[in-house]
mmCIF file of C-alpha atoms in Angstrom:
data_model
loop_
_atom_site.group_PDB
_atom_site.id
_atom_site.type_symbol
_atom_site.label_atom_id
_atom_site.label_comp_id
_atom_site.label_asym_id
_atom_site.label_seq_id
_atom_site.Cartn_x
_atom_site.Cartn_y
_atom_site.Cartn_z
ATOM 1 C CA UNK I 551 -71.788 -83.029 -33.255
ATOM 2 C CA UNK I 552 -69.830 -79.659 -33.235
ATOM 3 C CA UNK I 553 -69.976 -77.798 -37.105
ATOM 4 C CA UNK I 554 -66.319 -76.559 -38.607
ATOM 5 C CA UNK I 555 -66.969 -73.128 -39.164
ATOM 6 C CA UNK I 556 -62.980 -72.398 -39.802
ATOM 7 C CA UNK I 557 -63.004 -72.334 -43.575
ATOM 8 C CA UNK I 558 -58.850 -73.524 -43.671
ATOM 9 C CA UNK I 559 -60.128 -76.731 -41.633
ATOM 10 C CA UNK I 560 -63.069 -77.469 -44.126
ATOM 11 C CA UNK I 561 -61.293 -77.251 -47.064
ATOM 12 C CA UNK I 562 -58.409 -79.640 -44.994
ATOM 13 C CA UNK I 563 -61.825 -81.977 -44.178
ATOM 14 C CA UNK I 564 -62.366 -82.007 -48.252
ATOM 15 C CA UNK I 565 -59.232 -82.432 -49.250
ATOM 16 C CA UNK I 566 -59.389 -85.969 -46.895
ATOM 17 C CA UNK I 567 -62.343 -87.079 -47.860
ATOM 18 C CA UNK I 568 -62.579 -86.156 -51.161
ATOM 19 C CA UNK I 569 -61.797 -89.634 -52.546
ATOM 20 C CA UNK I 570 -63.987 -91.713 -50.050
ATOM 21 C CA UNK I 571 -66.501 -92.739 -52.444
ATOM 22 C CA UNK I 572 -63.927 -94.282 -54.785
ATOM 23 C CA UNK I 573 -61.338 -95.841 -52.562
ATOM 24 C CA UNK I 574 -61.914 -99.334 -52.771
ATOM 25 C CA UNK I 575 -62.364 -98.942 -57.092
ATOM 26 C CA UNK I 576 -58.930 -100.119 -57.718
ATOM 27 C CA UNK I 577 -59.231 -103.346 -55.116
ATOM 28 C CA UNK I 578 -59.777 -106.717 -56.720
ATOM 29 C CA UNK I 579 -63.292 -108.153 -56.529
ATOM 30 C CA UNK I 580 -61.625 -111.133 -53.871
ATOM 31 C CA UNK I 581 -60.282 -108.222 -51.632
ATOM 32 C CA UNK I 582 -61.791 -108.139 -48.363
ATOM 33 C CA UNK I 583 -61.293 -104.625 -46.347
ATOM 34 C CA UNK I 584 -61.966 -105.559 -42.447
ATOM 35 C CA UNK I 585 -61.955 -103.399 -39.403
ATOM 36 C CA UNK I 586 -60.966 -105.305 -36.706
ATOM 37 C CA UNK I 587 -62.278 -104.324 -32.938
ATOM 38 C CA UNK I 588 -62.232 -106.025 -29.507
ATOM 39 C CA UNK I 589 -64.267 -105.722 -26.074
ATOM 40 C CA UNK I 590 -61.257 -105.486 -24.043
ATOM 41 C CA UNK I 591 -59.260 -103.113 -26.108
ATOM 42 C CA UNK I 592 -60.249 -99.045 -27.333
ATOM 43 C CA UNK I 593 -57.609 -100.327 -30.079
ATOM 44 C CA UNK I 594 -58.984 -100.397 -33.621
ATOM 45 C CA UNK I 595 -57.129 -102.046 -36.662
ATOM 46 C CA UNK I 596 -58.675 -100.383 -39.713
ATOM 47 C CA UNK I 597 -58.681 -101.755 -43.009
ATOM 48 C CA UNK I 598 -57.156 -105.162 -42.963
ATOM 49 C CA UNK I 599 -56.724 -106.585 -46.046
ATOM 50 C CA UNK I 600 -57.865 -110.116 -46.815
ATOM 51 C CA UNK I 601 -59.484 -112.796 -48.950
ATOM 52 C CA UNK I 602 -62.867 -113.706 -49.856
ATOM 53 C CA UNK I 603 -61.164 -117.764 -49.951
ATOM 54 C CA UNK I 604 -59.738 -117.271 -46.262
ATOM 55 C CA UNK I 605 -61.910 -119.061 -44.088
ATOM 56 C CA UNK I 606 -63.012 -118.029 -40.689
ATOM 57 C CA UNK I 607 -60.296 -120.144 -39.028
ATOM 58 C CA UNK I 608 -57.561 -117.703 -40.734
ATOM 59 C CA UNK I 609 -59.767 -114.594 -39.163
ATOM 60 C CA UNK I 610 -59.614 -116.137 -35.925
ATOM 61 C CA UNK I 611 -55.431 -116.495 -36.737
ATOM 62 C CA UNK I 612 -55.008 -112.609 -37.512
ATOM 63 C CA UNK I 613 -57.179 -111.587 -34.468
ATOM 64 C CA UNK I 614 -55.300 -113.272 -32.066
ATOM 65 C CA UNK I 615 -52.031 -112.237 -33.292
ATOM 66 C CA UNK I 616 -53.804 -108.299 -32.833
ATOM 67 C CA UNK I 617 -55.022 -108.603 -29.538
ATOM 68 C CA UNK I 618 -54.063 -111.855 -27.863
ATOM 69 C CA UNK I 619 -57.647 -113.859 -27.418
ATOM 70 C CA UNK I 620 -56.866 -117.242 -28.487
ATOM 71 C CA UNK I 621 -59.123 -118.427 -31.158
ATOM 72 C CA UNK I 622 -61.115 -120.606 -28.920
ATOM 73 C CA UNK I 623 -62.180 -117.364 -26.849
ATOM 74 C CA UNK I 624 -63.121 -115.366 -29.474
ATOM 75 C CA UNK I 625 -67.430 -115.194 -29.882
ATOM 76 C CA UNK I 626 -67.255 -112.713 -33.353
ATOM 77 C CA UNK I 627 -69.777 -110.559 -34.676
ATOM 78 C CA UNK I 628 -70.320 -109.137 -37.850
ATOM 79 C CA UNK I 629 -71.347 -105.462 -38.092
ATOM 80 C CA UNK I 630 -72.224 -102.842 -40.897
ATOM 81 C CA UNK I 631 -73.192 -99.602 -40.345
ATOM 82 C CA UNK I 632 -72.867 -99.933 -36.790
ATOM 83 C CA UNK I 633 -75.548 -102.861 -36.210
ATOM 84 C CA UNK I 634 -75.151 -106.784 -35.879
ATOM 85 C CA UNK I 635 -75.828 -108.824 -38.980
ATOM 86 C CA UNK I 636 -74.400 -112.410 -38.231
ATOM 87 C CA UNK I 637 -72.445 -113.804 -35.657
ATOM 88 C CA UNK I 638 -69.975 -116.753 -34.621
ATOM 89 C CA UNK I 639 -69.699 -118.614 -31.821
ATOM 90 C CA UNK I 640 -66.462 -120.015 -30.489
ATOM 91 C CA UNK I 641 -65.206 -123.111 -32.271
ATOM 92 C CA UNK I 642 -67.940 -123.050 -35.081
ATOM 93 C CA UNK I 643 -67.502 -122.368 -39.143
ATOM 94 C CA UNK I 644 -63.658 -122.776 -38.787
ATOM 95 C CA UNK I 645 -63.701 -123.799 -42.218
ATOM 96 C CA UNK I 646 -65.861 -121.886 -43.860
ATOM 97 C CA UNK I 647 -64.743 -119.095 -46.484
ATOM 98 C CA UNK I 648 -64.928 -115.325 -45.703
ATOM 99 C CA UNK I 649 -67.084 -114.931 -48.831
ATOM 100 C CA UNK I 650 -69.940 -116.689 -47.735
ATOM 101 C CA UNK I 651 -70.794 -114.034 -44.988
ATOM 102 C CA UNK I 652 -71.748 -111.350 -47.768
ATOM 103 C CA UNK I 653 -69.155 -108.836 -46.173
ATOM 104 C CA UNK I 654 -69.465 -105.331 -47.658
ATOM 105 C CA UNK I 655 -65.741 -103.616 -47.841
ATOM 106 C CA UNK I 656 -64.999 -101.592 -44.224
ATOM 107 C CA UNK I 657 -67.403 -103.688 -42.738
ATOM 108 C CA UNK I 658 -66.133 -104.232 -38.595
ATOM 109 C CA UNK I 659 -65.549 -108.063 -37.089
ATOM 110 C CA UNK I 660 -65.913 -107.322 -33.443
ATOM 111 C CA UNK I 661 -64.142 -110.254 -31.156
ATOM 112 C CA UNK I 662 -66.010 -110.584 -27.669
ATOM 113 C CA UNK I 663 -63.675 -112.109 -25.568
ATOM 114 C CA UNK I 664 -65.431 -114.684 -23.850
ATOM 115 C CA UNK I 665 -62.055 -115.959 -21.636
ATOM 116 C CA UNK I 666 -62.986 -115.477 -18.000
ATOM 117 C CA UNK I 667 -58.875 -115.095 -16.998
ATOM 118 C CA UNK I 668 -58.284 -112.948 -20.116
ATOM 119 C CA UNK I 669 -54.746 -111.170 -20.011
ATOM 120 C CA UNK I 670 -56.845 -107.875 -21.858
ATOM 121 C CA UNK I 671 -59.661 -106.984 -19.005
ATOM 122 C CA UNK I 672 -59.365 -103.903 -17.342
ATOM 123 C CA UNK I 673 -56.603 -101.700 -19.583
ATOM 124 C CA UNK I 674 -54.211 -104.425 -19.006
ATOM 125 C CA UNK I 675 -52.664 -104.395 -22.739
ATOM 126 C CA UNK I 676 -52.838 -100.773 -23.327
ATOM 127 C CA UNK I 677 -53.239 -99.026 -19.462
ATOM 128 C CA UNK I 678 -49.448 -97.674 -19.034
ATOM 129 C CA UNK I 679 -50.577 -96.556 -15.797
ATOM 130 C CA UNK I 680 -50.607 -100.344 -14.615
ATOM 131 C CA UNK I 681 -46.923 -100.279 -15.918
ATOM 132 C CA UNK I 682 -44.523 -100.380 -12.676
ATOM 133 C CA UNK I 683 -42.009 -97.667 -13.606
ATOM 134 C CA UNK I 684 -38.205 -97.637 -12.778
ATOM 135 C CA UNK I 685 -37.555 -95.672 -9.913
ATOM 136 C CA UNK I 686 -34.208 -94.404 -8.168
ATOM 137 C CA UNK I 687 -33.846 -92.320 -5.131
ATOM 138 C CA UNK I 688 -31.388 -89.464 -5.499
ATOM 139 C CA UNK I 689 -29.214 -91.447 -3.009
ATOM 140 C CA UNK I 690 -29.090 -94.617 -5.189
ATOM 141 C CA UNK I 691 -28.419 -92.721 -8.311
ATOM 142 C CA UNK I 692 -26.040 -90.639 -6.746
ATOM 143 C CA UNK I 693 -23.940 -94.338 -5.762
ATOM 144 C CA UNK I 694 -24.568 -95.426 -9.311
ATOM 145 C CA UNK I 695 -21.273 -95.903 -11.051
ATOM 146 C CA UNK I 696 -21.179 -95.569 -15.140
ATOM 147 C CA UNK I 697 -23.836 -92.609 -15.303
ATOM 148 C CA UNK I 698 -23.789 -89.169 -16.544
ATOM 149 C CA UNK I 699 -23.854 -88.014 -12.990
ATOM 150 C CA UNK I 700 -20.797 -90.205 -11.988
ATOM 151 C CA UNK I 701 -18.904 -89.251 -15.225
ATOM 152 C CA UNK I 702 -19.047 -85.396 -14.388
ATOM 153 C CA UNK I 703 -18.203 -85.736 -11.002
ATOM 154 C CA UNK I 704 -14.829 -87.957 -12.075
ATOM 155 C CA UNK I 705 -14.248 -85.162 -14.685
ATOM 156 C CA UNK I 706 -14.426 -82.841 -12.495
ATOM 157 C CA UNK I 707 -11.765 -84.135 -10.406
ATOM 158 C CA UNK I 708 -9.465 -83.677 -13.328
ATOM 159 C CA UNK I 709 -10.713 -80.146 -14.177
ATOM 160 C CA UNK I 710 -12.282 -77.792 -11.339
ATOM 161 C CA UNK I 711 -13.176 -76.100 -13.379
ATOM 162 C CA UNK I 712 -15.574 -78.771 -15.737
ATOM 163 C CA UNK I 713 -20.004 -78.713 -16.018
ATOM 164 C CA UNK I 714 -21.917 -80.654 -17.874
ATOM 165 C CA UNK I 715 -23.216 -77.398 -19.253
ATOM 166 C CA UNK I 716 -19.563 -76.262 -20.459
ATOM 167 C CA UNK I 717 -18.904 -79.946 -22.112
ATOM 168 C CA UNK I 718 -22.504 -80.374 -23.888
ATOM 169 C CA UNK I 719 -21.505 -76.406 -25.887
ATOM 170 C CA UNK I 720 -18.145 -77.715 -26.391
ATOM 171 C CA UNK I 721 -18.830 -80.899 -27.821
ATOM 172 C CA UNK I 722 -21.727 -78.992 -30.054
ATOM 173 C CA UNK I 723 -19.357 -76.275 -31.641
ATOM 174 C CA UNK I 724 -16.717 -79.433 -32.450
ATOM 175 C CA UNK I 725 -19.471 -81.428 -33.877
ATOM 176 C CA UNK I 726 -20.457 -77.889 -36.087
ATOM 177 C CA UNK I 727 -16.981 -77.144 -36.943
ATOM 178 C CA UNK I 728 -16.621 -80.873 -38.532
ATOM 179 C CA UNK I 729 -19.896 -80.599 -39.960
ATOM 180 C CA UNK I 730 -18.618 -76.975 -41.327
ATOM 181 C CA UNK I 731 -15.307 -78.303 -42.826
ATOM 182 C CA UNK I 732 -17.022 -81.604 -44.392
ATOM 183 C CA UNK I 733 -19.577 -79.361 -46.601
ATOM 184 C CA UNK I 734 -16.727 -76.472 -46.717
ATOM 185 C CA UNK I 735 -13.440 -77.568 -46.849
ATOM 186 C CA UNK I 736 -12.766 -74.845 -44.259
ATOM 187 C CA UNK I 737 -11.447 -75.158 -40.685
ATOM 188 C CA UNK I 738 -13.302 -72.541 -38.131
ATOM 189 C CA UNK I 739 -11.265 -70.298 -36.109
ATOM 190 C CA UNK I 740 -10.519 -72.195 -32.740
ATOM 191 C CA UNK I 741 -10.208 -75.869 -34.760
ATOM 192 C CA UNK I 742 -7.381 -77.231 -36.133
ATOM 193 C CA UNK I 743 -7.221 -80.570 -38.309
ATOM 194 C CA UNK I 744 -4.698 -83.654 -37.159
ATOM 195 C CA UNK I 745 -2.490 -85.727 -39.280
ATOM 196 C CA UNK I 746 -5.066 -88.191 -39.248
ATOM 197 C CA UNK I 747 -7.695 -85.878 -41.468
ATOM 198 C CA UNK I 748 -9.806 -85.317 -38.075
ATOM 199 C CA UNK I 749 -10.799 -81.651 -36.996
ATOM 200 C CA UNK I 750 -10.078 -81.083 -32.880
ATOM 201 C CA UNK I 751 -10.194 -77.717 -31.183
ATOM 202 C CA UNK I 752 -7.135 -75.756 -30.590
ATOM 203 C CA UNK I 753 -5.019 -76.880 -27.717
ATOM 204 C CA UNK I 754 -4.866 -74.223 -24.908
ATOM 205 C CA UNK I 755 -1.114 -73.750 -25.357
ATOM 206 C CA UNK I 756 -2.616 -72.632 -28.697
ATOM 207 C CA UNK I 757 -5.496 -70.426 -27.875
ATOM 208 C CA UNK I 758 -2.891 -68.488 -25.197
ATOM 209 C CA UNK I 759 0.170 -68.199 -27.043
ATOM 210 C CA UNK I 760 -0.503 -64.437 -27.354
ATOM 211 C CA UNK I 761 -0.747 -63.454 -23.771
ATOM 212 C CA UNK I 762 2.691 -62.119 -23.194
ATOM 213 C CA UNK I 763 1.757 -59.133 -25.273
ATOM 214 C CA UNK I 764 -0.705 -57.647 -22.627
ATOM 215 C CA UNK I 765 -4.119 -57.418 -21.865
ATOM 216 C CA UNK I 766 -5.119 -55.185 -24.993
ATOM 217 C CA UNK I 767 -3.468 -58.333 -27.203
ATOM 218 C CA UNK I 768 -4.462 -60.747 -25.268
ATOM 219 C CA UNK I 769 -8.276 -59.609 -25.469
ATOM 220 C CA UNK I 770 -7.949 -59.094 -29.628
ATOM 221 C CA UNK I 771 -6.813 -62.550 -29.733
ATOM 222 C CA UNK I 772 -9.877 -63.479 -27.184
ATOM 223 C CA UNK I 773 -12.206 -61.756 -29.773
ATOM 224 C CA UNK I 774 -10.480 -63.548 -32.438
ATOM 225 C CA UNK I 775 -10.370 -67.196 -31.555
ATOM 226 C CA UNK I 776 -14.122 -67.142 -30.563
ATOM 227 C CA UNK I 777 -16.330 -69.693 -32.030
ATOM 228 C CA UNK I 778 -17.907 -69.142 -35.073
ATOM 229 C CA UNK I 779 -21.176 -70.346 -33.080
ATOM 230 C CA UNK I 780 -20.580 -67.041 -31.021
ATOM 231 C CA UNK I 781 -20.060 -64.950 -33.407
ATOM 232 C CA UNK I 782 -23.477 -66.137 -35.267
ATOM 233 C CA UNK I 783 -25.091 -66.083 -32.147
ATOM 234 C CA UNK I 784 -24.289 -62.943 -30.221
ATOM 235 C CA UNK I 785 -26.609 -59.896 -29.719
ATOM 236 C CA UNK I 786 -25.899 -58.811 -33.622
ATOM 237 C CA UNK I 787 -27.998 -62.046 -34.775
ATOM 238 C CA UNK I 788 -30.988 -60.435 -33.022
ATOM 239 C CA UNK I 789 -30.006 -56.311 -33.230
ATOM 240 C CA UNK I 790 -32.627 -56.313 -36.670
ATOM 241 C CA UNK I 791 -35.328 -57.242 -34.418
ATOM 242 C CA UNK I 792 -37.436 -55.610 -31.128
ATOM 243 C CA UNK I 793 -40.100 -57.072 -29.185
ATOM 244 C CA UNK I 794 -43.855 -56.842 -30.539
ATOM 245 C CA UNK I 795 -43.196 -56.889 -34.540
ATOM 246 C CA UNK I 796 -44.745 -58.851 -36.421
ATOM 247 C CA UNK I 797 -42.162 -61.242 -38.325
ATOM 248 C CA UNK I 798 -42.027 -64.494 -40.549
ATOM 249 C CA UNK I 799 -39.756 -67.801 -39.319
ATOM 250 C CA UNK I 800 -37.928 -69.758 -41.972
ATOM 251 C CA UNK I 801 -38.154 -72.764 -43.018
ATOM 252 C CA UNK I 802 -41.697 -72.762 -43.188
ATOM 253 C CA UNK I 803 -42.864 -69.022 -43.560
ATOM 254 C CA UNK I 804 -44.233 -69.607 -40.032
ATOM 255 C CA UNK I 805 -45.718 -66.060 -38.850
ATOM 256 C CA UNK I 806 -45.929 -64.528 -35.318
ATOM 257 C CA UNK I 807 -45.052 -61.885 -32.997
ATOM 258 C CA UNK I 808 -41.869 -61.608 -31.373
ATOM 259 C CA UNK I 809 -42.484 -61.884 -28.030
ATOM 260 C CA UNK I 810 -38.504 -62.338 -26.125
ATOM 261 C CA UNK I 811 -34.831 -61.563 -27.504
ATOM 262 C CA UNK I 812 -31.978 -62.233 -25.595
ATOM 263 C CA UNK I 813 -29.238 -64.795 -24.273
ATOM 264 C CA UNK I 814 -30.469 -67.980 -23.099
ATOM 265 C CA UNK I 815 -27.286 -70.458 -21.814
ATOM 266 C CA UNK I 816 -29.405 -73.447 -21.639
ATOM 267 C CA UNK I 817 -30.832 -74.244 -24.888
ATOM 268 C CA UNK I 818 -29.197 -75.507 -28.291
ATOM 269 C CA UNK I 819 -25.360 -74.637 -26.974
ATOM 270 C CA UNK I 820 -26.453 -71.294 -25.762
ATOM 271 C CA UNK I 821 -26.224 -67.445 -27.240
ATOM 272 C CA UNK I 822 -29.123 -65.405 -27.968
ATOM 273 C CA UNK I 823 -32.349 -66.607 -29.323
ATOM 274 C CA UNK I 824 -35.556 -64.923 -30.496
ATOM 275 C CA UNK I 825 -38.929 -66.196 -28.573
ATOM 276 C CA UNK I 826 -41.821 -66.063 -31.418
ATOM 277 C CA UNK I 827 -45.687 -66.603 -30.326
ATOM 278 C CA UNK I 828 -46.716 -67.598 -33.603
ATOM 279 C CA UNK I 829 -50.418 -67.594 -35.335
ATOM 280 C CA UNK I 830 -50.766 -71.121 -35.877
ATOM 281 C CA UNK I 831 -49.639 -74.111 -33.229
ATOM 282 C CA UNK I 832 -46.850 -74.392 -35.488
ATOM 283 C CA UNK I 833 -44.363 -74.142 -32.440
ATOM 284 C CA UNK I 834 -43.076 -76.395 -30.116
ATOM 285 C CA UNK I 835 -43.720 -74.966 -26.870
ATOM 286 C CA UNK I 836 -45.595 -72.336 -24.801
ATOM 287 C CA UNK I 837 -42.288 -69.915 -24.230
ATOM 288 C CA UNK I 838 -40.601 -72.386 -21.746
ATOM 289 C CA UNK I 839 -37.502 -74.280 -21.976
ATOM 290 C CA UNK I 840 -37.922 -77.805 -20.978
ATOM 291 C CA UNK I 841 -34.113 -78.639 -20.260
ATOM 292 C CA UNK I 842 -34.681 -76.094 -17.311
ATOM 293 C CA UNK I 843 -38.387 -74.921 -17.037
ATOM 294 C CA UNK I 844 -38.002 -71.626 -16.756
ATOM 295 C CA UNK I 845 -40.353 -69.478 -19.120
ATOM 296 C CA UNK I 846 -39.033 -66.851 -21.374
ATOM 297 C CA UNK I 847 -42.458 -65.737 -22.692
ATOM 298 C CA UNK I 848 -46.080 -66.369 -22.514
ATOM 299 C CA UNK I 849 -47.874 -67.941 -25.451
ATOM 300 C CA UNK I 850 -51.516 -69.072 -25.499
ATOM 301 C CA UNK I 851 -50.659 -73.158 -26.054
ATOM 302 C CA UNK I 852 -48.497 -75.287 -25.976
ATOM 303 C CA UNK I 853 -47.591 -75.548 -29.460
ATOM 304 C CA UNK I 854 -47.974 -71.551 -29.831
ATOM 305 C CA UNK I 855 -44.569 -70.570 -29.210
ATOM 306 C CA UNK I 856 -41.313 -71.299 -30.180
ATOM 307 C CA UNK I 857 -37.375 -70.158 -30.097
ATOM 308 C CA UNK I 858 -35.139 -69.109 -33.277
ATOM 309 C CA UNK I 859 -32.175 -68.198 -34.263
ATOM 310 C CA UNK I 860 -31.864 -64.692 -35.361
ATOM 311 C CA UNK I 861 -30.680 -65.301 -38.681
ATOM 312 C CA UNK I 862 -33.731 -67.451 -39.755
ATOM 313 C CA UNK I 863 -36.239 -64.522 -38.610
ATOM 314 C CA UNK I 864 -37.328 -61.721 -40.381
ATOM 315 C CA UNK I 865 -39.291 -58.561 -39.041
ATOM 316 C CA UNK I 866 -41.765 -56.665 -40.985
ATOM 317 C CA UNK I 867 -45.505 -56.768 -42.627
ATOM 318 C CA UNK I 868 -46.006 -60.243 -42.095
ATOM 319 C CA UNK I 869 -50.235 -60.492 -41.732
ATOM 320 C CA UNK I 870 -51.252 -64.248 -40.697
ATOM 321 C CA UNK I 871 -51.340 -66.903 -43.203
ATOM 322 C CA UNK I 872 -53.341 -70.064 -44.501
ATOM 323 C CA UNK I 873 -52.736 -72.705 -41.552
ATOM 324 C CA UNK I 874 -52.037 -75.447 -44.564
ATOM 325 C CA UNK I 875 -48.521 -73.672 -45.563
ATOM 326 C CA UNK I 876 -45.795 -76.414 -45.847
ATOM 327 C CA UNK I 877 -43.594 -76.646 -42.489
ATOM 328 C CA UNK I 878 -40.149 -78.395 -42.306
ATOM 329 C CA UNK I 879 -38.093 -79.497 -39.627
ATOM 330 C CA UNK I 880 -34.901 -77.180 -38.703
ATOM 331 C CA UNK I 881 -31.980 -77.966 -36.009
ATOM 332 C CA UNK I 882 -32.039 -74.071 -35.726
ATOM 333 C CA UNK I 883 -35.446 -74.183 -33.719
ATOM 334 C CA UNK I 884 -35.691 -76.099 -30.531
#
């Protein structure tokens, strides 16, 4: 067996097992604490609970509703510490009480499934590679009616013009600016709110009713009806930062180097992003973009890297820190 020789994982290993000896104290003295294994199946159902006056029949019960061997298949054995102390052959001490078997708490009942046809052999339960997946040829897809694909192209008949791309930014800047107004009170430039109490984005009479004062007016008012989600994500939200220093990732006071700054269209509704390879697999990817698989940086593993919004990075002395810090979740890092 391989030693721990990292001194964050041992203390993580103590931590764990630090209450072992004492864990069944508080359990009363009819408790019965079973691990429950089968021959067919690498499942394992730790610690289930029962009593010393359930009888062998009501063992049988709860095994077959785990794994599906009907009681008169199951041939049981009894182990502790890893070796065979008593067992039971199909159909026998039905009524006989768990108690009189002397079972020591985390002691394993191992069902042999004795059923020649059993459902269970050969990964059948748990093998997802025996699963027949769904498959559709681009062809068949592409004849589908009601999908994403077929909803885009009938948009697009409408408006030239319209990408999937476009609508999925759209709809996420409308679903910020309601968000925005509901903790606020405020409606974001580029949003308006209906009779009705419900915030909508500008009409394009709206956004355009400038033009006829010329191209210098026209592009002010451009500049001025932008998104807030542009404005917080343009090249200022990353102009504190350069490639190569070291910096610390909120929430989470995740710590890394910044490896990538710059615009990436396909991720989180676009604008620029910050590409960290952090110290600890802390991350959520290995520099690449799933939605589109291209890679923006190299990190060591897959859960090395990971992109941010400028706002929640900060550069400076930042050495590496105890892998145990607390980590939260944040819609600002995909």
């Amino acid at each position: 067996m391989t030693s721990i020789k990292n001194e964050d994982l041992l203390a993580l290993k103590s931590y764990v097992t630090a209450a072992d000896a004492t864990q069944y104290n508080s359990l009363a003295s009819s408790t019965l604490i079973l691990d429950l294994t089968h021959s067919n199946l690498a499942q394992r159902h730790a610690e289930i609970r029962f009593d010393k006056r359930d009888t062998v029949d009501e063992l049988r019960r709860r095994i077959h509703q785990k794994s599906g061997t009907p009681p008169a298949f199951q041939h049981l054995q009894l182990k502790s510490g890893g070796s065979i102390y008593y067992e039971i052959l199909p159909n026998t001490e039905s009524e006989r009480m768990l108690g009189y078997y002397n079972l020591p708490l985390g002691a394993n009942v191992h069902c042999i499934d004795i059923d020649p046809h059993s459902a269970s052999v050969n990964g059948a339960y748990e093998d997802t590679s025996l699963v027949q997946k769904f498959r559709l040829t681009e062809e068949e897809y592409d004849k589908r009616k009601g999908t994403l694909r077929d909803w885009g192209r009938r948009k697009k008949e409408v408006d030239p013009e319209f990408s999937l791309k476009k609508h999925a930014r759209e709809h996420a800047r409308l679903v910020e600016a309601r968000r925005f107004y509901k903790e606020s009170g405020t409606v974001k430039d580029g949003f308006e709110m209906e009779s009705d109490g419900t915030i909508v984005r500008c009409s394009e009479n709206d956004g355009n009713q400038h033009q006829q004062h010329g191209s210098d007016s026209a592009k002010k008012d451009s500049e001025k009806n932008r998104s807030a989600e542009e404005i917080e994500f343009d090249s200022d939200s990353i102009g504190h930062l350069s490639i190569g220093a070291r910096c610390q990732v909120q929430p989470g006071a995740r710590r890394g180097e910044i490896a990538f700054l710059g615009p990436i269209d396909e991720l989180g509704g676009g604008g620029h992003w910050v590409g960290i390879i952090l110290d600890e697999p802390m991350g959520k990817t290995d520099g690449t973009v799933q939605s589109s698989g291209v890679r923006y940086f190299a990190a060591p593993g897959p859960n090395r890297g990971g992109f941010f919004r400028g706002k929640n990075v900060e550069a400076g002395d930042f050495p590496e820190v105890d892998i145990m810090d607390e980590l939260e979740d944040s819609d600002d890092e995909l």
